[in-house]
């Protein structure tokens, strides 16, 4: 078990940073969590450490996954090593340091080096502090910033528990498939449960991706014939992700008739990429609404429909799938029959269900049920992105009916309990914990799992990560006797998105309007994001 030095848990605001090491944890290291981790790693004061936990060994650049599951030759570029994510830059002047929080690291990044397959965690350069040098704790992570590959099992107000993949799992033991320790894990993580205590936490576990782009989706639910090659690679690894994409690409290549259910960005990208690469295929896009991408200007809908028509994609709007056979998402040489609410039947060799994401909020929900929106399943947050155990005012003044409904909670009334000897009638035991509304201002939620008016996107999670990290730094300065600084309010920008419409075409909507392009790169220029994750220059063998 990871056990920080005793002063870390319950350390008071007046504790000297030289007498104890305090901890910030970031749960999830995707777009938002990775950015928050970089800001914190480069700006935490002496006496503080950062621990980042993610179930993947590499950053999953999911925005390129639709393309790479069709063109698997680029798959390696979608899994980015966390090698330098937590690098601590050399000391910089105060003025320059403030700039670094929103900009690039103040020193060049080193080339990426992939963790060995048997490595479960990475530790960066330790924070130079007297606490780290004088402590007698046996904490295996030391007092430097650290990245841990692990699956979260539970969360309390001041600690997080997780499991790592054990040695036999990392070597590819199939026996570990039967071991399931977390509802976010599918059998590869069965090491001993460990616990880390924290002072501040950023909850950035994001959302579950639809099956066509979810590297965690295929086991153990796939039919037997799909499991000819068991997951010996282990889920959450780069090697496993590449192998998964290669199998996806083979299935998509083999299917002559493909039905795509869901006309969001993912469904549109699959329909146009498949038809562009394989013009002979019969590709149908089926969407329950009569308009594509409705939160964006109608010009975007028009541009997408025109491109779909040019490519020869069959487009069916205003119909919803009501019945579908099991395992329709796997190619097995058999035709799948689906029925819609209009009574029509669609036949396909392969069905791609691109029907949206589900927030990974269940770990937080177990801690604070009232913090979960009843309509969206996302985590309620204050304008400063702190988790809120009760409804909060919308970030913007415009609140539609859904916003208003999501801010309504009818809390059950606890049954009466016998008064104690002191005369108190408060419920006791576990039931008391459920109804006690403890403030959660030291826990922040960002990204797809947070309930804000922002769209669910990597770039919005990125900016949320910056705001949450800066607010934690403000709270830390307050804890250490500094002036009480006003916390930053997260203000979502205008909804913006870029949707590919084939291998080289795309449509973009942002504050400047809607525009199209035919100059896209086949690999979607994945290398551009590598430095922001701390990986340095692109190296396909990393």
Short mmCIF file of C-alpha atoms in Angstrom, two decimals:
data_model
loop_
_atom_site.label_atom_id
_atom_site.label_comp_id
_atom_site.label_asym_id
_atom_site.label_seq_id
_atom_site.Cartn_x
_atom_site.Cartn_y
_atom_site.Cartn_z
CA UNK A 1 0.00 0.00 0.00
CA UNK A 2 1.22 3.48 -0.79
CA UNK A 3 1.25 5.31 2.52
CA UNK A 4 2.37 8.95 2.43
CA UNK A 5 4.10 10.32 5.50
CA UNK A 6 1.69 10.75 8.39
CA UNK A 7 1.50 14.56 8.19
CA UNK A 8 0.18 14.32 4.63
CA UNK A 9 -3.22 13.09 5.78
CA UNK A 10 -4.99 15.75 7.76
CA UNK A 11 -2.16 18.25 7.52
CA UNK A 12 -3.38 21.64 8.59
CA UNK A 13 -3.17 24.84 6.64
CA UNK A 14 -0.54 26.10 9.03
CA UNK A 15 1.75 23.10 8.53
CA UNK A 16 5.16 24.10 7.29
CA UNK A 17 5.91 22.81 3.80
CA UNK A 18 9.35 21.78 5.01
CA UNK A 19 7.92 19.55 7.75
CA UNK A 20 5.54 17.48 5.63
CA UNK A 21 4.84 16.58 2.06
CA UNK A 22 1.31 17.20 0.86
CA UNK A 23 -0.34 15.64 -2.16
CA UNK A 24 -2.44 16.55 -5.17
CA UNK A 25 -3.87 13.66 -7.20
CA UNK A 26 -5.14 13.80 -10.77
CA UNK A 27 -7.44 10.93 -11.67
CA UNK A 28 -7.30 10.39 -15.42
CA UNK A 29 -4.64 11.73 -17.77
CA UNK A 30 -6.49 12.35 -21.00
CA UNK A 31 -6.90 15.81 -22.56
CA UNK A 32 -8.03 17.61 -19.40
CA UNK A 33 -6.15 15.58 -16.82
CA UNK A 34 -2.88 15.67 -18.76
CA UNK A 35 -3.03 19.44 -19.07
CA UNK A 36 -3.87 19.88 -15.39
CA UNK A 37 -0.99 17.57 -14.47
CA UNK A 38 1.52 19.56 -16.53
CA UNK A 39 0.43 22.87 -15.00
CA UNK A 40 0.59 21.44 -11.48
CA UNK A 41 3.91 19.64 -11.99
CA UNK A 42 5.55 22.83 -13.15
CA UNK A 43 4.06 25.11 -10.49
CA UNK A 44 3.46 23.22 -7.24
CA UNK A 45 5.48 24.78 -4.42
CA UNK A 46 8.17 23.01 -2.44
CA UNK A 47 6.77 20.39 -0.11
CA UNK A 48 4.01 19.27 -2.47
CA UNK A 49 3.92 16.21 -4.69
CA UNK A 50 1.68 15.27 -7.61
CA UNK A 51 0.35 11.77 -8.30
CA UNK A 52 -1.38 11.05 -11.62
CA UNK A 53 -3.35 7.82 -12.06
CA UNK A 54 -4.64 6.54 -15.39
CA UNK A 55 -5.70 3.05 -16.49
CA UNK A 56 -3.79 3.42 -19.78
CA UNK A 57 -0.02 3.17 -20.07
CA UNK A 58 -0.09 5.80 -22.86
CA UNK A 59 -2.17 8.87 -23.64
CA UNK A 60 -4.98 7.74 -25.97
CA UNK A 61 -5.45 10.38 -28.67
CA UNK A 62 -9.04 9.30 -29.29
CA UNK A 63 -9.72 11.93 -31.95
CA UNK A 64 -7.64 9.96 -34.42
CA UNK A 65 -9.07 6.58 -33.44
CA UNK A 66 -11.88 6.51 -36.07
CA UNK A 67 -9.33 7.05 -38.83
CA UNK A 68 -6.78 4.64 -37.38
CA UNK A 69 -9.29 1.82 -36.94
CA UNK A 70 -9.67 2.02 -40.74
CA UNK A 71 -6.03 2.81 -41.60
CA UNK A 72 -4.21 0.85 -38.91
CA UNK A 73 -0.79 1.58 -40.42
CA UNK A 74 -0.89 4.84 -38.45
CA UNK A 75 -2.07 3.23 -35.19
CA UNK A 76 1.16 3.79 -33.25
CA UNK A 77 0.76 7.56 -33.55
CA UNK A 78 -2.46 7.48 -31.51
CA UNK A 79 -0.78 6.17 -28.32
CA UNK A 80 1.51 8.80 -26.85
CA UNK A 81 4.02 8.04 -24.07
CA UNK A 82 3.68 10.02 -20.83
CA UNK A 83 7.48 10.15 -20.58
CA UNK A 84 7.90 13.85 -19.77
CA UNK A 85 4.38 14.69 -18.61
CA UNK A 86 5.52 15.49 -15.08
CA UNK A 87 8.88 17.07 -15.80
CA UNK A 88 9.72 19.90 -13.44
CA UNK A 89 11.38 22.77 -15.33
CA UNK A 90 14.36 24.66 -13.92
CA UNK A 91 13.61 27.56 -11.62
CA UNK A 92 12.31 30.55 -13.56
CA UNK A 93 11.67 34.17 -12.65
CA UNK A 94 8.20 34.84 -11.30
CA UNK A 95 7.14 36.74 -14.41
CA UNK A 96 8.25 33.93 -16.70
CA UNK A 97 6.67 31.28 -14.50
CA UNK A 98 3.27 32.88 -14.81
CA UNK A 99 3.60 32.68 -18.56
CA UNK A 100 4.57 29.00 -18.41
CA UNK A 101 1.24 28.08 -16.78
CA UNK A 102 -0.58 28.80 -20.04
CA UNK A 103 2.26 28.19 -22.45
CA UNK A 104 4.98 25.71 -23.25
CA UNK A 105 7.57 24.25 -20.88
CA UNK A 106 10.53 26.54 -20.39
CA UNK A 107 13.01 23.92 -21.62
CA UNK A 108 13.05 21.58 -24.62
CA UNK A 109 11.34 18.24 -24.25
CA UNK A 110 13.45 15.12 -24.56
CA UNK A 111 12.67 12.42 -27.13
CA UNK A 112 10.00 9.92 -26.04
CA UNK A 113 10.91 6.60 -24.48
CA UNK A 114 8.18 4.02 -24.08
CA UNK A 115 7.74 2.37 -20.68
CA UNK A 116 8.77 -1.26 -20.76
CA UNK A 117 5.87 -3.68 -20.98
CA UNK A 118 6.47 -4.76 -17.39
CA UNK A 119 6.55 -1.22 -16.02
CA UNK A 120 3.43 -0.04 -14.21
CA UNK A 121 4.49 3.42 -13.10
CA UNK A 122 6.86 6.21 -13.95
CA UNK A 123 8.43 8.67 -11.54
CA UNK A 124 9.87 11.93 -12.72
CA UNK A 125 12.52 14.01 -11.06
CA UNK A 126 11.68 14.39 -7.39
CA UNK A 127 10.59 17.72 -6.06
CA UNK A 128 13.57 19.29 -4.33
CA UNK A 129 12.37 19.62 -0.77
CA UNK A 130 13.68 18.91 2.69
CA UNK A 131 10.66 16.71 3.24
CA UNK A 132 11.67 14.33 0.50
CA UNK A 133 15.24 14.07 1.70
CA UNK A 134 14.57 13.72 5.39
CA UNK A 135 11.49 11.52 5.43
CA UNK A 136 11.88 7.95 6.67
CA UNK A 137 8.72 6.78 4.94
CA UNK A 138 8.95 3.61 2.84
CA UNK A 139 6.60 5.02 0.21
CA UNK A 140 7.62 3.21 -2.98
CA UNK A 141 6.78 6.22 -5.14
CA UNK A 142 9.07 8.50 -3.19
CA UNK A 143 8.17 12.15 -2.86
CA UNK A 144 8.64 13.10 -6.49
CA UNK A 145 5.79 13.60 -8.90
CA UNK A 146 4.67 10.21 -10.19
CA UNK A 147 2.49 8.61 -12.85
CA UNK A 148 0.76 5.33 -11.99
CA UNK A 149 -1.00 3.01 -14.39
CA UNK A 150 -3.93 1.81 -12.34
CA UNK A 151 -7.70 1.48 -12.25
CA UNK A 152 -9.59 3.49 -9.64
CA UNK A 153 -11.68 1.35 -7.30
CA UNK A 154 -12.99 3.87 -4.77
CA UNK A 155 -12.79 7.46 -3.62
CA UNK A 156 -13.28 9.09 -0.23
CA UNK A 157 -13.11 12.74 0.63
CA UNK A 158 -9.38 12.44 1.35
CA UNK A 159 -8.12 9.27 -0.33
CA UNK A 160 -8.24 7.28 -3.55
CA UNK A 161 -7.82 3.52 -3.92
CA UNK A 162 -6.72 1.74 -7.07
CA UNK A 163 -5.26 -1.47 -8.45
CA UNK A 164 -2.40 -1.87 -10.91
CA UNK A 165 -1.91 -4.59 -13.49
CA UNK A 166 0.15 -7.26 -11.76
CA UNK A 167 3.26 -8.88 -13.21
CA UNK A 168 1.46 -11.92 -14.64
CA UNK A 169 -1.08 -9.69 -16.35
CA UNK A 170 1.63 -7.59 -17.92
CA UNK A 171 3.29 -10.75 -19.19
CA UNK A 172 -0.01 -11.72 -20.77
CA UNK A 173 -1.47 -14.31 -18.41
CA UNK A 174 -4.97 -15.21 -19.57
CA UNK A 175 -5.87 -16.24 -16.00
CA UNK A 176 -6.22 -12.59 -15.04
CA UNK A 177 -9.18 -12.16 -17.41
CA UNK A 178 -11.54 -13.55 -14.78
CA UNK A 179 -10.44 -11.03 -12.15
CA UNK A 180 -12.49 -7.85 -12.13
CA UNK A 181 -11.65 -5.33 -9.40
CA UNK A 182 -13.21 -2.15 -10.76
CA UNK A 183 -16.31 -1.23 -12.69
CA UNK A 184 -14.04 0.64 -15.10
CA UNK A 185 -11.85 -2.41 -15.64
CA UNK A 186 -12.34 -5.51 -17.75
CA UNK A 187 -10.07 -7.99 -16.05
CA UNK A 188 -6.45 -6.92 -16.58
CA UNK A 189 -5.97 -5.15 -13.26
CA UNK A 190 -5.79 -7.57 -10.36
CA UNK A 191 -2.87 -6.40 -8.28
CA UNK A 192 -3.32 -5.58 -4.59
CA UNK A 193 -5.47 -2.56 -3.78
CA UNK A 194 -3.44 0.50 -2.83
CA UNK A 195 -4.50 3.80 -1.29
CA UNK A 196 -3.11 7.31 -1.56
CA UNK A 197 -4.24 10.14 0.71
CA UNK A 198 -4.54 13.59 -0.82
CA UNK A 199 -5.14 17.22 0.02
CA UNK A 200 -6.57 18.16 -3.39
CA UNK A 201 -7.94 16.07 -6.22
CA UNK A 202 -8.86 16.61 -9.87
CA UNK A 203 -11.41 14.06 -11.10
CA UNK A 204 -10.81 13.74 -14.85
CA UNK A 205 -12.02 10.24 -15.67
CA UNK A 206 -13.90 11.47 -18.73
CA UNK A 207 -16.45 9.26 -20.44
CA UNK A 208 -16.76 5.84 -21.99
CA UNK A 209 -16.32 5.91 -25.74
CA UNK A 210 -18.69 4.13 -28.15
CA UNK A 211 -17.54 0.61 -29.04
CA UNK A 212 -16.07 1.40 -32.50
CA UNK A 213 -13.38 3.54 -30.85
CA UNK A 214 -13.28 1.97 -27.38
CA UNK A 215 -10.14 -0.13 -26.92
CA UNK A 216 -11.69 -1.41 -23.67
CA UNK A 217 -14.87 -2.72 -25.29
CA UNK A 218 -14.04 -6.06 -26.85
CA UNK A 219 -13.38 -8.39 -23.91
CA UNK A 220 -14.95 -10.34 -22.34
CA UNK A 221 -18.23 -9.63 -24.16
CA UNK A 222 -17.11 -10.59 -27.68
CA UNK A 223 -18.42 -13.92 -29.00
CA UNK A 224 -16.13 -16.95 -28.91
CA UNK A 225 -15.16 -16.78 -32.57
CA UNK A 226 -13.87 -13.25 -32.06
CA UNK A 227 -11.61 -14.44 -29.22
CA UNK A 228 -9.33 -16.59 -31.38
CA UNK A 229 -6.53 -14.33 -30.17
CA UNK A 230 -7.09 -13.75 -26.43
CA UNK A 231 -6.05 -10.37 -25.00
CA UNK A 232 -2.55 -11.51 -24.09
CA UNK A 233 -1.33 -7.96 -24.58
CA UNK A 234 -3.35 -6.66 -21.63
CA UNK A 235 -5.87 -3.85 -21.87
CA UNK A 236 -4.65 -0.31 -21.40
CA UNK A 237 -1.36 -0.82 -23.23
CA UNK A 238 -0.06 0.62 -26.47
CA UNK A 239 0.70 -2.83 -27.84
CA UNK A 240 -2.84 -3.94 -27.10
CA UNK A 241 -4.36 -0.80 -28.60
CA UNK A 242 -2.46 -1.24 -31.85
CA UNK A 243 -3.47 -4.90 -32.09
CA UNK A 244 -7.09 -3.93 -31.45
CA UNK A 245 -7.00 -1.33 -34.23
CA UNK A 246 -5.50 -3.82 -36.64
CA UNK A 247 -8.36 -6.25 -35.96
CA UNK A 248 -10.91 -3.46 -36.33
CA UNK A 249 -9.40 -2.50 -39.68
CA UNK A 250 -9.60 -6.11 -40.92
CA UNK A 251 -13.28 -6.36 -39.98
CA UNK A 252 -14.12 -3.06 -41.65
CA UNK A 253 -12.23 -4.12 -44.76
CA UNK A 254 -14.05 -7.47 -44.92
CA UNK A 255 -17.60 -6.13 -44.58
CA UNK A 256 -19.32 -5.23 -47.86
CA UNK A 257 -22.33 -3.58 -46.23
CA UNK A 258 -21.83 -1.29 -43.22
CA UNK A 259 -24.61 0.38 -41.24
CA UNK A 260 -23.59 3.28 -39.00
CA UNK A 261 -26.09 4.14 -36.27
CA UNK A 262 -25.71 7.70 -34.98
CA UNK A 263 -25.09 10.88 -36.94
CA UNK A 264 -22.78 12.70 -34.56
CA UNK A 265 -19.20 13.53 -35.41
CA UNK A 266 -18.05 9.93 -34.90
CA UNK A 267 -20.70 8.43 -37.17
CA UNK A 268 -20.09 11.02 -39.87
CA UNK A 269 -16.34 10.42 -39.78
CA UNK A 270 -16.74 6.67 -40.08
CA UNK A 271 -19.24 6.95 -42.95
CA UNK A 272 -17.10 9.33 -45.00
CA UNK A 273 -13.75 7.63 -44.29
CA UNK A 274 -15.08 4.18 -45.17
CA UNK A 275 -16.71 5.34 -48.38
CA UNK A 276 -13.67 7.40 -49.39
CA UNK A 277 -11.27 4.49 -48.84
CA UNK A 278 -13.61 1.74 -50.10
CA UNK A 279 -15.92 3.28 -52.75
CA UNK A 280 -17.39 -0.14 -53.58
CA UNK A 281 -18.83 -0.63 -50.08
CA UNK A 282 -22.50 -0.02 -49.33
CA UNK A 283 -22.38 2.44 -46.42
CA UNK A 284 -25.52 3.76 -44.70
CA UNK A 285 -25.68 6.47 -42.03
CA UNK A 286 -28.83 6.20 -39.88
CA UNK A 287 -29.67 9.06 -37.50
CA UNK A 288 -32.67 9.52 -35.23
CA UNK A 289 -32.88 13.29 -35.76
CA UNK A 290 -33.71 15.16 -38.92
CA UNK A 291 -30.63 17.39 -38.71
CA UNK A 292 -26.95 16.57 -38.28
CA UNK A 293 -24.87 18.43 -35.66
CA UNK A 294 -27.84 20.57 -34.53
CA UNK A 295 -25.97 22.75 -32.01
CA UNK A 296 -23.91 24.21 -34.85
CA UNK A 297 -25.06 26.53 -37.67
CA UNK A 298 -27.24 24.93 -40.33
CA UNK A 299 -24.44 25.56 -42.86
CA UNK A 300 -22.55 22.72 -41.18
CA UNK A 301 -25.45 20.31 -41.69
CA UNK A 302 -25.62 21.32 -45.36
CA UNK A 303 -21.87 20.87 -45.92
CA UNK A 304 -21.95 17.40 -44.34
CA UNK A 305 -25.01 16.22 -46.29
CA UNK A 306 -23.52 17.46 -49.56
CA UNK A 307 -20.26 15.62 -48.91
CA UNK A 308 -22.10 12.42 -47.94
CA UNK A 309 -24.04 12.62 -51.21
CA UNK A 310 -20.87 13.20 -53.23
CA UNK A 311 -19.26 10.10 -51.73
CA UNK A 312 -22.39 8.00 -52.25
CA UNK A 313 -23.24 7.35 -48.59
CA UNK A 314 -26.88 6.43 -48.00
CA UNK A 315 -28.30 8.88 -45.45
CA UNK A 316 -31.46 8.12 -43.44
CA UNK A 317 -32.63 10.82 -41.03
CA UNK A 318 -35.47 10.76 -38.53
CA UNK A 319 -35.44 7.01 -37.83
CA UNK A 320 -34.34 5.23 -34.68
CA UNK A 321 -33.14 1.62 -34.34
CA UNK A 322 -35.52 -0.38 -32.16
CA UNK A 323 -34.20 -3.95 -32.46
CA UNK A 324 -30.77 -5.32 -33.32
CA UNK A 325 -29.16 -8.76 -33.06
CA UNK A 326 -26.44 -9.54 -30.54
CA UNK A 327 -22.87 -8.82 -31.61
CA UNK A 328 -23.96 -6.86 -34.67
CA UNK A 329 -20.81 -4.80 -34.21
CA UNK A 330 -18.59 -7.80 -35.09
CA UNK A 331 -18.04 -9.15 -38.59
CA UNK A 332 -18.73 -12.89 -38.75
CA UNK A 333 -19.89 -13.33 -42.36
CA UNK A 334 -23.55 -13.28 -41.34
CA UNK A 335 -26.06 -10.58 -42.31
CA UNK A 336 -27.52 -8.59 -39.40
CA UNK A 337 -31.14 -7.39 -39.54
CA UNK A 338 -32.18 -4.20 -37.71
CA UNK A 339 -35.65 -2.65 -37.41
CA UNK A 340 -36.43 1.05 -36.94
CA UNK A 341 -39.33 2.85 -35.34
CA UNK A 342 -40.70 3.46 -38.84
CA UNK A 343 -41.02 -0.29 -39.41
CA UNK A 344 -38.18 -0.47 -41.92
CA UNK A 345 -35.57 -3.22 -41.93
CA UNK A 346 -31.89 -2.56 -42.60
CA UNK A 347 -29.46 -5.36 -43.43
CA UNK A 348 -25.70 -5.12 -42.92
CA UNK A 349 -22.60 -7.26 -42.56
CA UNK A 350 -21.36 -4.97 -39.82
CA UNK A 351 -23.03 -2.34 -37.61
CA UNK A 352 -21.16 0.54 -35.98
CA UNK A 353 -23.10 1.96 -33.03
CA UNK A 354 -21.89 5.57 -32.70
CA UNK A 355 -24.54 6.62 -30.20
CA UNK A 356 -22.70 8.82 -27.76
CA UNK A 357 -20.56 8.69 -24.64
CA UNK A 358 -21.41 7.86 -21.02
CA UNK A 359 -19.67 9.85 -18.27
CA UNK A 360 -17.42 7.93 -15.90
CA UNK A 361 -18.99 9.52 -12.84
CA UNK A 362 -19.81 6.36 -10.87
CA UNK A 363 -16.72 6.53 -8.64
CA UNK A 364 -17.66 10.06 -7.53
CA UNK A 365 -21.33 9.08 -7.30
CA UNK A 366 -20.49 6.48 -4.65
CA UNK A 367 -18.94 9.26 -2.55
CA UNK A 368 -21.55 11.97 -3.15
CA UNK A 369 -24.76 10.83 -4.88
CA UNK A 370 -26.25 14.31 -4.74
CA UNK A 371 -23.36 15.63 -6.84
CA UNK A 372 -24.60 13.74 -9.90
CA UNK A 373 -27.05 15.37 -12.32
CA UNK A 374 -30.16 13.14 -12.58
CA UNK A 375 -30.63 13.97 -16.27
CA UNK A 376 -27.08 13.74 -17.65
CA UNK A 377 -25.24 11.55 -15.13
CA UNK A 378 -22.45 14.12 -14.98
CA UNK A 379 -20.87 15.67 -11.91
CA UNK A 380 -22.26 18.95 -10.67
CA UNK A 381 -19.58 21.59 -10.29
CA UNK A 382 -19.38 25.19 -9.16
CA UNK A 383 -18.31 27.88 -11.65
CA UNK A 384 -14.79 27.25 -10.31
CA UNK A 385 -15.08 23.53 -11.24
CA UNK A 386 -15.22 22.35 -7.63
CA UNK A 387 -17.51 19.36 -7.03
CA UNK A 388 -20.79 20.49 -5.54
CA UNK A 389 -23.06 18.24 -3.41
CA UNK A 390 -26.04 20.38 -4.36
CA UNK A 391 -27.37 22.22 -7.43
CA UNK A 392 -25.38 25.26 -8.47
CA UNK A 393 -26.20 28.28 -10.55
CA UNK A 394 -25.49 27.82 -14.27
CA UNK A 395 -22.18 29.23 -15.48
CA UNK A 396 -24.12 31.27 -18.05
CA UNK A 397 -27.33 33.19 -17.52
CA UNK A 398 -29.14 31.19 -20.20
CA UNK A 399 -30.67 28.03 -18.79
CA UNK A 400 -32.92 25.85 -20.89
CA UNK A 401 -35.39 23.35 -19.51
CA UNK A 402 -32.82 20.54 -19.41
CA UNK A 403 -30.37 22.71 -17.48
CA UNK A 404 -33.05 23.58 -14.97
CA UNK A 405 -34.15 19.97 -14.55
CA UNK A 406 -30.57 18.82 -14.01
CA UNK A 407 -30.26 21.28 -11.12
CA UNK A 408 -33.22 19.81 -9.25
CA UNK A 409 -32.60 17.15 -6.63
CA UNK A 410 -35.25 15.64 -4.38
CA UNK A 411 -33.31 14.25 -1.47
CA UNK A 412 -34.94 11.45 0.54
CA UNK A 413 -35.72 12.13 4.18
CA UNK A 414 -33.73 9.82 6.49
CA UNK A 415 -35.81 7.65 8.83
CA UNK A 416 -35.82 8.69 12.48
CA UNK A 417 -33.30 7.02 14.76
CA UNK A 418 -33.35 6.68 18.53
CA UNK A 419 -31.74 9.61 20.34
CA UNK A 420 -28.31 8.92 21.77
CA UNK A 421 -27.38 9.41 25.38
CA UNK A 422 -26.47 13.00 24.55
CA UNK A 423 -29.92 13.61 23.15
CA UNK A 424 -28.83 13.90 19.54
CA UNK A 425 -31.29 12.55 16.97
CA UNK A 426 -28.83 12.46 14.07
CA UNK A 427 -28.73 9.19 12.15
CA UNK A 428 -25.66 7.10 12.85
CA UNK A 429 -23.39 4.69 11.02
CA UNK A 430 -23.23 4.44 7.24
CA UNK A 431 -26.63 6.07 6.82
CA UNK A 432 -25.36 9.23 8.46
CA UNK A 433 -22.51 9.39 5.95
CA UNK A 434 -24.97 9.33 3.06
CA UNK A 435 -26.98 12.31 4.27
CA UNK A 436 -24.15 14.39 5.66
CA UNK A 437 -23.43 17.04 3.05
CA UNK A 438 -19.71 17.48 3.39
CA UNK A 439 -18.24 20.25 1.31
CA UNK A 440 -16.09 18.97 -1.54
CA UNK A 441 -14.35 22.20 -2.50
CA UNK A 442 -10.95 20.44 -2.50
CA UNK A 443 -12.12 18.06 -5.26
CA UNK A 444 -12.44 19.39 -8.81
CA UNK A 445 -14.15 17.70 -11.78
CA UNK A 446 -13.27 18.49 -15.38
CA UNK A 447 -13.86 17.23 -18.90
CA UNK A 448 -16.64 15.01 -20.19
CA UNK A 449 -17.70 13.90 -16.71
CA UNK A 450 -18.32 17.47 -15.46
CA UNK A 451 -21.70 19.16 -15.81
CA UNK A 452 -21.06 22.50 -17.50
CA UNK A 453 -22.53 24.31 -20.49
CA UNK A 454 -19.43 23.45 -22.53
CA UNK A 455 -19.55 20.85 -25.30
CA UNK A 456 -17.99 17.45 -24.63
CA UNK A 457 -14.64 17.81 -26.38
CA UNK A 458 -10.92 17.46 -25.78
CA UNK A 459 -10.20 21.15 -26.20
CA UNK A 460 -12.82 22.15 -23.62
CA UNK A 461 -11.41 19.56 -21.19
CA UNK A 462 -7.94 21.03 -21.80
CA UNK A 463 -9.03 24.51 -20.72
CA UNK A 464 -10.98 23.12 -17.76
CA UNK A 465 -7.78 21.39 -16.68
CA UNK A 466 -5.92 24.69 -16.70
CA UNK A 467 -8.62 26.46 -14.67
CA UNK A 468 -8.83 23.66 -12.09
CA UNK A 469 -5.03 23.50 -11.73
CA UNK A 470 -4.71 27.26 -11.31
CA UNK A 471 -7.47 27.27 -8.70
CA UNK A 472 -5.73 24.52 -6.73
CA UNK A 473 -2.51 26.54 -6.81
CA UNK A 474 -4.47 29.53 -5.45
CA UNK A 475 -5.91 27.38 -2.65
CA UNK A 476 -2.46 26.02 -1.81
CA UNK A 477 -1.06 29.53 -1.50
CA UNK A 478 -3.95 30.33 0.83
CA UNK A 479 -3.24 27.16 2.85
CA UNK A 480 0.35 28.25 3.30
CA UNK A 481 -0.52 31.62 4.74
CA UNK A 482 -0.74 33.71 1.60
CA UNK A 483 -3.48 36.12 0.66
CA UNK A 484 -6.85 34.61 -0.15
CA UNK A 485 -7.07 34.91 -3.92
CA UNK A 486 -10.36 34.89 -5.78
CA UNK A 487 -10.84 31.63 -7.64
CA UNK A 488 -11.03 31.66 -11.42
CA UNK A 489 -14.39 31.08 -13.09
CA UNK A 490 -14.47 28.66 -16.01
CA UNK A 491 -16.15 30.34 -18.96
CA UNK A 492 -16.95 28.06 -21.92
CA UNK A 493 -16.29 29.49 -25.34
CA UNK A 494 -18.39 29.29 -28.47
CA UNK A 495 -18.96 25.63 -29.47
CA UNK A 496 -16.27 24.68 -31.98
CA UNK A 497 -15.56 21.46 -33.82
CA UNK A 498 -13.73 20.04 -36.82
CA UNK A 499 -15.27 16.98 -38.48
CA UNK A 500 -13.45 15.00 -41.15
CA UNK A 501 -15.46 14.19 -44.27
CA UNK A 502 -13.18 11.62 -45.85
CA UNK A 503 -9.45 11.17 -45.97
CA UNK A 504 -8.68 14.76 -46.96
CA UNK A 505 -11.91 16.74 -46.57
CA UNK A 506 -13.27 18.38 -43.43
CA UNK A 507 -15.74 20.96 -42.16
CA UNK A 508 -15.03 23.31 -39.27
CA UNK A 509 -17.38 25.41 -37.15
CA UNK A 510 -16.06 28.02 -34.74
CA UNK A 511 -16.49 31.67 -33.78
CA UNK A 512 -15.55 32.65 -37.32
CA UNK A 513 -18.34 30.59 -38.88
CA UNK A 514 -18.41 27.40 -40.95
CA UNK A 515 -15.66 26.53 -43.44
CA UNK A 516 -14.59 23.50 -45.45
CA UNK A 517 -11.20 22.18 -46.54
CA UNK A 518 -9.83 19.50 -48.86
CA UNK A 519 -6.23 19.60 -47.64
CA UNK A 520 -6.38 17.20 -44.70
CA UNK A 521 -3.57 14.78 -43.85
CA UNK A 522 -4.16 11.03 -43.90
CA UNK A 523 -2.78 10.62 -40.37
CA UNK A 524 -4.68 13.72 -39.14
CA UNK A 525 -1.35 15.28 -38.09
CA UNK A 526 -1.34 13.34 -34.83
CA UNK A 527 2.24 14.48 -34.18
CA UNK A 528 0.99 17.98 -33.32
CA UNK A 529 -0.38 16.85 -29.95
CA UNK A 530 2.66 14.85 -28.85
CA UNK A 531 4.59 17.78 -27.31
CA UNK A 532 1.53 18.90 -25.31
CA UNK A 533 1.47 15.47 -23.62
CA UNK A 534 5.18 15.76 -22.87
CA UNK A 535 6.30 13.16 -25.40
CA UNK A 536 8.65 15.26 -27.51
CA UNK A 537 9.01 14.50 -31.20
CA UNK A 538 7.00 11.74 -32.82
CA UNK A 539 8.56 8.29 -32.70
CA UNK A 540 6.38 5.46 -33.94
CA UNK A 541 8.39 2.94 -31.92
CA UNK A 542 7.80 4.68 -28.60
#
